[in-house]
């Protein structure tokens, strides 16, 4: 079955850029929407954005244009870059598949924790 | 943004109890409301979509209802594996937002 796996550095310095990758195995990136969602320690879930398999994107305005998502269909993965990180960006980051019609997240990765510290 | 408010924030219950969790939107979202279950150290799992559609493999003791601004997740007879945190999420527009979560404890 389709599985998602996040990867990336567990620690990022303040003001630097966080880069994460989600590898899709057991299925294809096409023809789906793919999202990133994060969860700060002890808090609720925050949707970061989505990318469609054709490359169009939509981001949460609360991130003030710091987020960029990209697709790599040949290697079946997609990525998130978050620039100018601060302590408020420390969270568990999940990648997930988004149903574009109803808008639910039906498949999730296990999540990767990211800390922000110098 | 559409703000989602869950109540209660935490809930103590026992095996066999019937419990309900409420999710309220600050504007009408029709039936575009989804529920997730999250256990410690795990990713959320989709339980119910479009307010009341149970996902394949989810036990029938779970049910969802509501439309407009008020929604309910009900668990008819709590099992030990149901103790978890439950999240609602609106998909009325593509600025997806979640409730703050409800922790269901023994």
PDB file of C-alpha atoms in Angstrom:
ATOM      1  CA  UNK A   1       0.000   0.000   0.000  1.00  0.00           C
ATOM      2  CA  UNK A   2       1.004   3.637  -0.354  1.00  0.00           C
ATOM      3  CA  UNK A   3       3.265   4.908   2.408  1.00  0.00           C
ATOM      4  CA  UNK A   4       4.777   8.303   3.147  1.00  0.00           C
ATOM      5  CA  UNK A   5       8.087   8.930   4.886  1.00  0.00           C
ATOM      6  CA  UNK A   6       9.418  12.306   5.954  1.00  0.00           C
ATOM      7  CA  UNK A   7      13.116  13.039   6.151  1.00  0.00           C
ATOM      8  CA  UNK A   8      15.222  16.025   7.056  1.00  0.00           C
ATOM      9  CA  UNK A   9      17.431  17.549   9.732  1.00  0.00           C
ATOM     10  CA  UNK A  10      16.113  17.345  13.265  1.00  0.00           C
ATOM     11  CA  UNK A  11      17.744  20.639  14.209  1.00  0.00           C
ATOM     12  CA  UNK A  12      17.787  23.977  12.408  1.00  0.00           C
ATOM     13  CA  UNK A  13      19.388  27.238  13.511  1.00  0.00           C
ATOM     14  CA  UNK A  14      17.265  30.387  13.889  1.00  0.00           C
ATOM     15  CA  UNK A  15      17.003  32.466  10.697  1.00  0.00           C
ATOM     16  CA  UNK A  16      18.077  29.507   8.537  1.00  0.00           C
ATOM     17  CA  UNK A  17      15.947  27.496   6.096  1.00  0.00           C
ATOM     18  CA  UNK A  18      14.291  24.228   7.055  1.00  0.00           C
ATOM     19  CA  UNK A  19      14.194  21.658   4.253  1.00  0.00           C
ATOM     20  CA  UNK A  20      12.132  18.481   4.453  1.00  0.00           C
ATOM     21  CA  UNK A  21      11.415  15.710   1.978  1.00  0.00           C
ATOM     22  CA  UNK A  22       8.491  13.292   1.792  1.00  0.00           C
ATOM     23  CA  UNK A  23       9.035  10.058  -0.124  1.00  0.00           C
ATOM     24  CA  UNK A  24       5.979   8.329  -1.555  1.00  0.00           C
ATOM     25  CA  UNK A  25       6.362   4.553  -1.798  1.00  0.00           C
ATOM     26  CA  UNK A  26       3.958   1.926  -3.089  1.00  0.00           C
ATOM     27  CA  UNK A  27       2.171   4.404  -5.318  1.00  0.00           C
ATOM     28  CA  UNK A  28       2.556   7.419  -7.548  1.00  0.00           C
ATOM     29  CA  UNK A  29       2.563  11.125  -6.860  1.00  0.00           C
ATOM     30  CA  UNK A  30       0.109  11.455  -9.755  1.00  0.00           C
ATOM     31  CA  UNK A  31      -2.728  12.433  -9.766  1.00  0.00           C
ATOM     32  CA  UNK A  32      -2.906  13.630  -6.184  1.00  0.00           C
ATOM     33  CA  UNK A  33      -2.585  16.668  -3.939  1.00  0.00           C
ATOM     34  CA  UNK A  34       0.160  16.532  -1.303  1.00  0.00           C
ATOM     35  CA  UNK A  35       0.384  18.541   1.881  1.00  0.00           C
ATOM     36  CA  UNK A  36       2.558  19.437   4.808  1.00  0.00           C
ATOM     37  CA  UNK A  37       1.040  19.806   8.273  1.00  0.00           C
ATOM     38  CA  UNK A  38       2.818  20.562  11.511  1.00  0.00           C
ATOM     39  CA  UNK A  39       2.141  20.144  15.199  1.00  0.00           C
ATOM     40  CA  UNK A  40       4.070  22.180  17.793  1.00  0.00           C
ATOM     41  CA  UNK A  41       4.706  20.365  21.061  1.00  0.00           C
ATOM     42  CA  UNK A  42       1.476  19.993  23.022  1.00  0.00           C
ATOM     43  CA  UNK A  43      -0.526  21.957  20.469  1.00  0.00           C
ATOM     44  CA  UNK A  44      -2.948  21.411  17.634  1.00  0.00           C
ATOM     45  CA  UNK A  45      -2.380  20.766  13.960  1.00  0.00           C
ATOM     46  CA  UNK A  46      -1.538  23.530  11.491  1.00  0.00           C
ATOM     47  CA  UNK A  47      -1.859  23.085   7.743  1.00  0.00           C
ATOM     48  CA  UNK A  48       1.177  24.531   5.924  1.00  0.00           C
ATOM     49  CA  UNK A  49       0.261  24.097   2.271  1.00  0.00           C
ATOM     50  CA  UNK A  50      -0.359  21.749  -0.600  1.00  0.00           C
ATOM     51  CA  UNK A  51       1.102  21.020  -4.001  1.00  0.00           C
ATOM     52  CA  UNK A  52      -0.831  19.396  -6.829  1.00  0.00           C
ATOM     53  CA  UNK A  53       0.910  16.759  -8.940  1.00  0.00           C
ATOM     54  CA  UNK A  54       0.881  19.234 -11.813  1.00  0.00           C
ATOM     55  CA  UNK A  55       2.831  21.711  -9.697  1.00  0.00           C
ATOM     56  CA  UNK A  56       0.297  24.287  -8.546  1.00  0.00           C
ATOM     57  CA  UNK A  57       0.563  25.277  -4.903  1.00  0.00           C
ATOM     58  CA  UNK A  58      -1.442  26.852  -2.112  1.00  0.00           C
ATOM     59  CA  UNK A  59       0.041  28.005   1.185  1.00  0.00           C
ATOM     60  CA  UNK A  60      -1.245  29.071   4.566  1.00  0.00           C
ATOM     61  CA  UNK A  61      -0.973  32.892   4.630  1.00  0.00           C
ATOM     62  CA  UNK A  62       0.022  32.721   8.307  1.00  0.00           C
ATOM     63  CA  UNK A  63       3.477  31.606   7.158  1.00  0.00           C
ATOM     64  CA  UNK A  64       3.939  34.970   5.449  1.00  0.00           C
ATOM     65  CA  UNK A  65       5.383  33.560   2.226  1.00  0.00           C
ATOM     66  CA  UNK A  66       8.170  31.648   3.987  1.00  0.00           C
ATOM     67  CA  UNK A  67       6.997  28.258   2.721  1.00  0.00           C
ATOM     68  CA  UNK A  68       7.821  26.748  -0.664  1.00  0.00           C
ATOM     69  CA  UNK A  69       6.815  23.295  -1.839  1.00  0.00           C
ATOM     70  CA  UNK A  70       8.167  21.402  -4.831  1.00  0.00           C
ATOM     71  CA  UNK A  71       7.560  18.089  -6.572  1.00  0.00           C
ATOM     72  CA  UNK A  72       9.998  15.535  -7.925  1.00  0.00           C
ATOM     73  CA  UNK A  73       7.863  13.093  -9.890  1.00  0.00           C
ATOM     74  CA  UNK A  74      10.787  11.141 -11.335  1.00  0.00           C
ATOM     75  CA  UNK A  75      11.859  10.144  -7.845  1.00  0.00           C
ATOM     76  CA  UNK A  76       8.362  10.147  -6.341  1.00  0.00           C
ATOM     77  CA  UNK A  77       8.945  12.675  -3.644  1.00  0.00           C
ATOM     78  CA  UNK A  78       7.958  16.205  -2.707  1.00  0.00           C
ATOM     79  CA  UNK A  79       9.627  18.786  -0.523  1.00  0.00           C
ATOM     80  CA  UNK A  80       9.047  21.681   1.830  1.00  0.00           C
ATOM     81  CA  UNK A  81      11.338  24.652   2.420  1.00  0.00           C
ATOM     82  CA  UNK A  82      10.582  27.040   5.254  1.00  0.00           C
ATOM     83  CA  UNK A  83      12.806  30.092   5.412  1.00  0.00           C
ATOM     84  CA  UNK A  84      13.805  32.357   8.290  1.00  0.00           C
ATOM     85  CA  UNK A  85      12.812  29.885  10.969  1.00  0.00           C
ATOM     86  CA  UNK A  86      12.275  30.890  14.570  1.00  0.00           C
ATOM     87  CA  UNK A  87      11.542  28.962  17.743  1.00  0.00           C
ATOM     88  CA  UNK A  88       7.853  29.116  16.797  1.00  0.00           C
ATOM     89  CA  UNK A  89       8.566  26.774  13.883  1.00  0.00           C
ATOM     90  CA  UNK A  90       9.665  23.939  16.149  1.00  0.00           C
ATOM     91  CA  UNK A  91       7.178  21.123  15.632  1.00  0.00           C
ATOM     92  CA  UNK A  92       6.579  17.632  14.338  1.00  0.00           C
ATOM     93  CA  UNK A  93       6.169  17.978  10.575  1.00  0.00           C
ATOM     94  CA  UNK A  94       3.897  15.569   8.747  1.00  0.00           C
ATOM     95  CA  UNK A  95       3.462  15.018   5.047  1.00  0.00           C
ATOM     96  CA  UNK A  96       0.029  13.871   3.986  1.00  0.00           C
ATOM     97  CA  UNK A  97      -2.102  13.119   0.932  1.00  0.00           C
ATOM     98  CA  UNK A  98      -4.990  15.480   0.440  1.00  0.00           C
ATOM     99  CA  UNK A  99      -8.262  14.513  -1.177  1.00  0.00           C
ATOM    100  CA  UNK A 100      -8.806  17.433  -3.503  1.00  0.00           C
ATOM    101  CA  UNK A 101     -12.569  17.001  -3.741  1.00  0.00           C
ATOM    102  CA  UNK A 102     -13.670  16.835  -0.101  1.00  0.00           C
ATOM    103  CA  UNK A 103     -10.495  18.175   1.475  1.00  0.00           C
ATOM    104  CA  UNK A 104      -9.510  15.527   3.972  1.00  0.00           C
ATOM    105  CA  UNK A 105      -6.064  14.096   4.637  1.00  0.00           C
ATOM    106  CA  UNK A 106      -6.357  10.351   4.117  1.00  0.00           C
ATOM    107  CA  UNK A 107      -2.753   9.234   4.284  1.00  0.00           C
ATOM    108  CA  UNK A 108      -0.051  10.518   6.626  1.00  0.00           C
ATOM    109  CA  UNK A 109       3.630   9.990   7.193  1.00  0.00           C
ATOM    110  CA  UNK A 110       4.879   9.180  10.680  1.00  0.00           C
ATOM    111  CA  UNK A 111       6.133  12.715  11.154  1.00  0.00           C
ATOM    112  CA  UNK A 112       9.584  14.139  11.742  1.00  0.00           C
ATOM    113  CA  UNK A 113      10.433  16.375  14.718  1.00  0.00           C
ATOM    114  CA  UNK A 114      12.228  19.626  14.037  1.00  0.00           C
ATOM    115  CA  UNK A 115      13.866  21.723  16.738  1.00  0.00           C
ATOM    116  CA  UNK A 116      15.069  25.294  16.255  1.00  0.00           C
ATOM    117  CA  UNK A 117      18.114  26.268  18.259  1.00  0.00           C
ATOM    118  CA  UNK A 118      21.504  27.849  17.828  1.00  0.00           C
TER     119      UNK A 118
ATOM    120  CA  UNK B   1      -9.642  32.034   8.464  1.00  0.00           C
ATOM    121  CA  UNK B   2     -12.381  29.690   9.590  1.00  0.00           C
ATOM    122  CA  UNK B   3     -11.805  29.008  13.264  1.00  0.00           C
ATOM    123  CA  UNK B   4     -12.676  25.612  14.685  1.00  0.00           C
ATOM    124  CA  UNK B   5     -13.367  25.186  18.388  1.00  0.00           C
ATOM    125  CA  UNK B   6     -13.619  21.779  20.012  1.00  0.00           C
ATOM    126  CA  UNK B   7     -15.195  21.017  23.342  1.00  0.00           C
ATOM    127  CA  UNK B   8     -14.283  19.747  25.737  1.00  0.00           C
ATOM    128  CA  UNK B   9     -10.495  20.084  25.537  1.00  0.00           C
ATOM    129  CA  UNK B  10     -10.180  16.940  27.600  1.00  0.00           C
ATOM    130  CA  UNK B  11     -12.584  14.273  28.693  1.00  0.00           C
ATOM    131  CA  UNK B  12     -12.344  11.462  31.202  1.00  0.00           C
ATOM    132  CA  UNK B  13     -14.370   8.337  30.510  1.00  0.00           C
ATOM    133  CA  UNK B  14     -14.438   4.609  31.081  1.00  0.00           C
ATOM    134  CA  UNK B  15     -14.522   1.553  28.857  1.00  0.00           C
ATOM    135  CA  UNK B  16     -18.097   1.018  27.697  1.00  0.00           C
ATOM    136  CA  UNK B  17     -19.128   4.659  28.042  1.00  0.00           C
ATOM    137  CA  UNK B  18     -20.746   6.650  25.257  1.00  0.00           C
ATOM    138  CA  UNK B  19     -18.978   9.930  24.636  1.00  0.00           C
ATOM    139  CA  UNK B  20     -19.514  12.885  22.359  1.00  0.00           C
ATOM    140  CA  UNK B  21     -17.081  15.547  21.219  1.00  0.00           C
ATOM    141  CA  UNK B  22     -18.264  18.782  19.702  1.00  0.00           C
ATOM    142  CA  UNK B  23     -16.654  20.913  17.023  1.00  0.00           C
ATOM    143  CA  UNK B  24     -17.950  24.371  16.185  1.00  0.00           C
ATOM    144  CA  UNK B  25     -17.005  26.569  13.242  1.00  0.00           C
ATOM    145  CA  UNK B  26     -17.199  30.354  13.363  1.00  0.00           C
ATOM    146  CA  UNK B  27     -19.035  30.360  10.041  1.00  0.00           C
ATOM    147  CA  UNK B  28     -21.047  27.843   8.087  1.00  0.00           C
ATOM    148  CA  UNK B  29     -18.952  25.081   6.532  1.00  0.00           C
ATOM    149  CA  UNK B  30     -21.847  23.006   5.157  1.00  0.00           C
ATOM    150  CA  UNK B  31     -20.740  19.407   5.784  1.00  0.00           C
ATOM    151  CA  UNK B  32     -17.055  19.975   5.069  1.00  0.00           C
ATOM    152  CA  UNK B  33     -15.896  18.639   8.405  1.00  0.00           C
ATOM    153  CA  UNK B  34     -13.480  15.774   8.978  1.00  0.00           C
ATOM    154  CA  UNK B  35     -12.467  13.929  12.155  1.00  0.00           C
ATOM    155  CA  UNK B  36      -9.097  12.371  13.020  1.00  0.00           C
ATOM    156  CA  UNK B  37      -7.837  10.191  15.839  1.00  0.00           C
ATOM    157  CA  UNK B  38      -4.263  10.618  17.053  1.00  0.00           C
ATOM    158  CA  UNK B  39      -2.501   8.335  19.507  1.00  0.00           C
ATOM    159  CA  UNK B  40       0.691   9.406  21.298  1.00  0.00           C
ATOM    160  CA  UNK B  41       3.703   9.383  19.021  1.00  0.00           C
ATOM    161  CA  UNK B  42       1.611   8.586  15.958  1.00  0.00           C
ATOM    162  CA  UNK B  43       0.257  10.524  13.006  1.00  0.00           C
ATOM    163  CA  UNK B  44      -3.435  11.414  12.914  1.00  0.00           C
ATOM    164  CA  UNK B  45      -5.723   8.859  11.322  1.00  0.00           C
ATOM    165  CA  UNK B  46      -8.784   9.870   9.314  1.00  0.00           C
ATOM    166  CA  UNK B  47     -11.963   8.531  10.905  1.00  0.00           C
ATOM    167  CA  UNK B  48     -14.821  10.432   9.320  1.00  0.00           C
ATOM    168  CA  UNK B  49     -15.079  12.698   6.306  1.00  0.00           C
ATOM    169  CA  UNK B  50     -17.811  15.067   5.159  1.00  0.00           C
ATOM    170  CA  UNK B  51     -19.285  15.165   8.659  1.00  0.00           C
ATOM    171  CA  UNK B  52     -20.659  11.622   8.699  1.00  0.00           C
ATOM    172  CA  UNK B  53     -18.904   9.318   6.217  1.00  0.00           C
ATOM    173  CA  UNK B  54     -17.083   6.606   8.126  1.00  0.00           C
ATOM    174  CA  UNK B  55     -13.784   5.618   6.547  1.00  0.00           C
ATOM    175  CA  UNK B  56     -13.183   2.002   5.541  1.00  0.00           C
ATOM    176  CA  UNK B  57     -12.001  -0.049   8.477  1.00  0.00           C
ATOM    177  CA  UNK B  58     -13.184   2.378  11.161  1.00  0.00           C
ATOM    178  CA  UNK B  59     -15.393   0.613  13.717  1.00  0.00           C
ATOM    179  CA  UNK B  60     -19.094   1.365  13.546  1.00  0.00           C
ATOM    180  CA  UNK B  61     -19.098   2.575  17.161  1.00  0.00           C
ATOM    181  CA  UNK B  62     -17.759   5.843  15.732  1.00  0.00           C
ATOM    182  CA  UNK B  63     -20.253   8.200  14.141  1.00  0.00           C
ATOM    183  CA  UNK B  64     -20.340  11.809  13.041  1.00  0.00           C
ATOM    184  CA  UNK B  65     -23.160  14.251  12.583  1.00  0.00           C
ATOM    185  CA  UNK B  66     -23.896  17.906  11.999  1.00  0.00           C
ATOM    186  CA  UNK B  67     -23.891  20.563   9.329  1.00  0.00           C
ATOM    187  CA  UNK B  68     -23.440  24.294   9.128  1.00  0.00           C
ATOM    188  CA  UNK B  69     -21.498  25.323  12.209  1.00  0.00           C
ATOM    189  CA  UNK B  70     -22.051  22.532  14.754  1.00  0.00           C
ATOM    190  CA  UNK B  71     -20.713  19.005  14.518  1.00  0.00           C
ATOM    191  CA  UNK B  72     -20.452  15.999  16.806  1.00  0.00           C
ATOM    192  CA  UNK B  73     -18.241  12.933  16.968  1.00  0.00           C
ATOM    193  CA  UNK B  74     -19.789  10.143  19.001  1.00  0.00           C
ATOM    194  CA  UNK B  75     -18.254   6.914  20.223  1.00  0.00           C
ATOM    195  CA  UNK B  76     -21.005   4.555  21.313  1.00  0.00           C
ATOM    196  CA  UNK B  77     -19.116   2.148  23.560  1.00  0.00           C
ATOM    197  CA  UNK B  78     -15.563   3.115  24.384  1.00  0.00           C
ATOM    198  CA  UNK B  79     -12.885   0.507  23.875  1.00  0.00           C
ATOM    199  CA  UNK B  80      -9.393   0.669  25.386  1.00  0.00           C
ATOM    200  CA  UNK B  81      -7.890   1.529  22.004  1.00  0.00           C
ATOM    201  CA  UNK B  82     -10.147   4.595  21.665  1.00  0.00           C
ATOM    202  CA  UNK B  83      -8.294   6.606  24.289  1.00  0.00           C
ATOM    203  CA  UNK B  84      -6.551   9.174  22.138  1.00  0.00           C
ATOM    204  CA  UNK B  85      -6.769  12.770  20.972  1.00  0.00           C
ATOM    205  CA  UNK B  86      -9.418  13.670  18.435  1.00  0.00           C
ATOM    206  CA  UNK B  87      -9.137  16.533  15.979  1.00  0.00           C
ATOM    207  CA  UNK B  88     -11.716  18.127  13.717  1.00  0.00           C
ATOM    208  CA  UNK B  89     -10.746  19.854  10.473  1.00  0.00           C
ATOM    209  CA  UNK B  90     -12.744  22.016   8.113  1.00  0.00           C
ATOM    210  CA  UNK B  91     -12.390  21.796   4.353  1.00  0.00           C
ATOM    211  CA  UNK B  92     -15.011  24.331   3.348  1.00  0.00           C
ATOM    212  CA  UNK B  93     -12.268  26.441   1.853  1.00  0.00           C
ATOM    213  CA  UNK B  94      -8.698  25.646   0.952  1.00  0.00           C
ATOM    214  CA  UNK B  95      -7.259  27.408   3.973  1.00  0.00           C
ATOM    215  CA  UNK B  96      -7.679  24.210   5.950  1.00  0.00           C
ATOM    216  CA  UNK B  97      -7.920  24.626   9.698  1.00  0.00           C
ATOM    217  CA  UNK B  98      -8.096  22.239  12.640  1.00  0.00           C
ATOM    218  CA  UNK B  99      -9.637  22.373  16.059  1.00  0.00           C
ATOM    219  CA  UNK B 100      -7.316  22.411  19.054  1.00  0.00           C
ATOM    220  CA  UNK B 101      -7.974  18.742  19.799  1.00  0.00           C
ATOM    221  CA  UNK B 102      -9.860  16.824  22.472  1.00  0.00           C
ATOM    222  CA  UNK B 103      -7.905  14.425  24.643  1.00  0.00           C
ATOM    223  CA  UNK B 104      -9.962  11.422  25.689  1.00  0.00           C
ATOM    224  CA  UNK B 105      -8.550   9.866  28.839  1.00  0.00           C
ATOM    225  CA  UNK B 106      -9.449   7.044  31.149  1.00  0.00           C
TER     226      UNK B 106
END
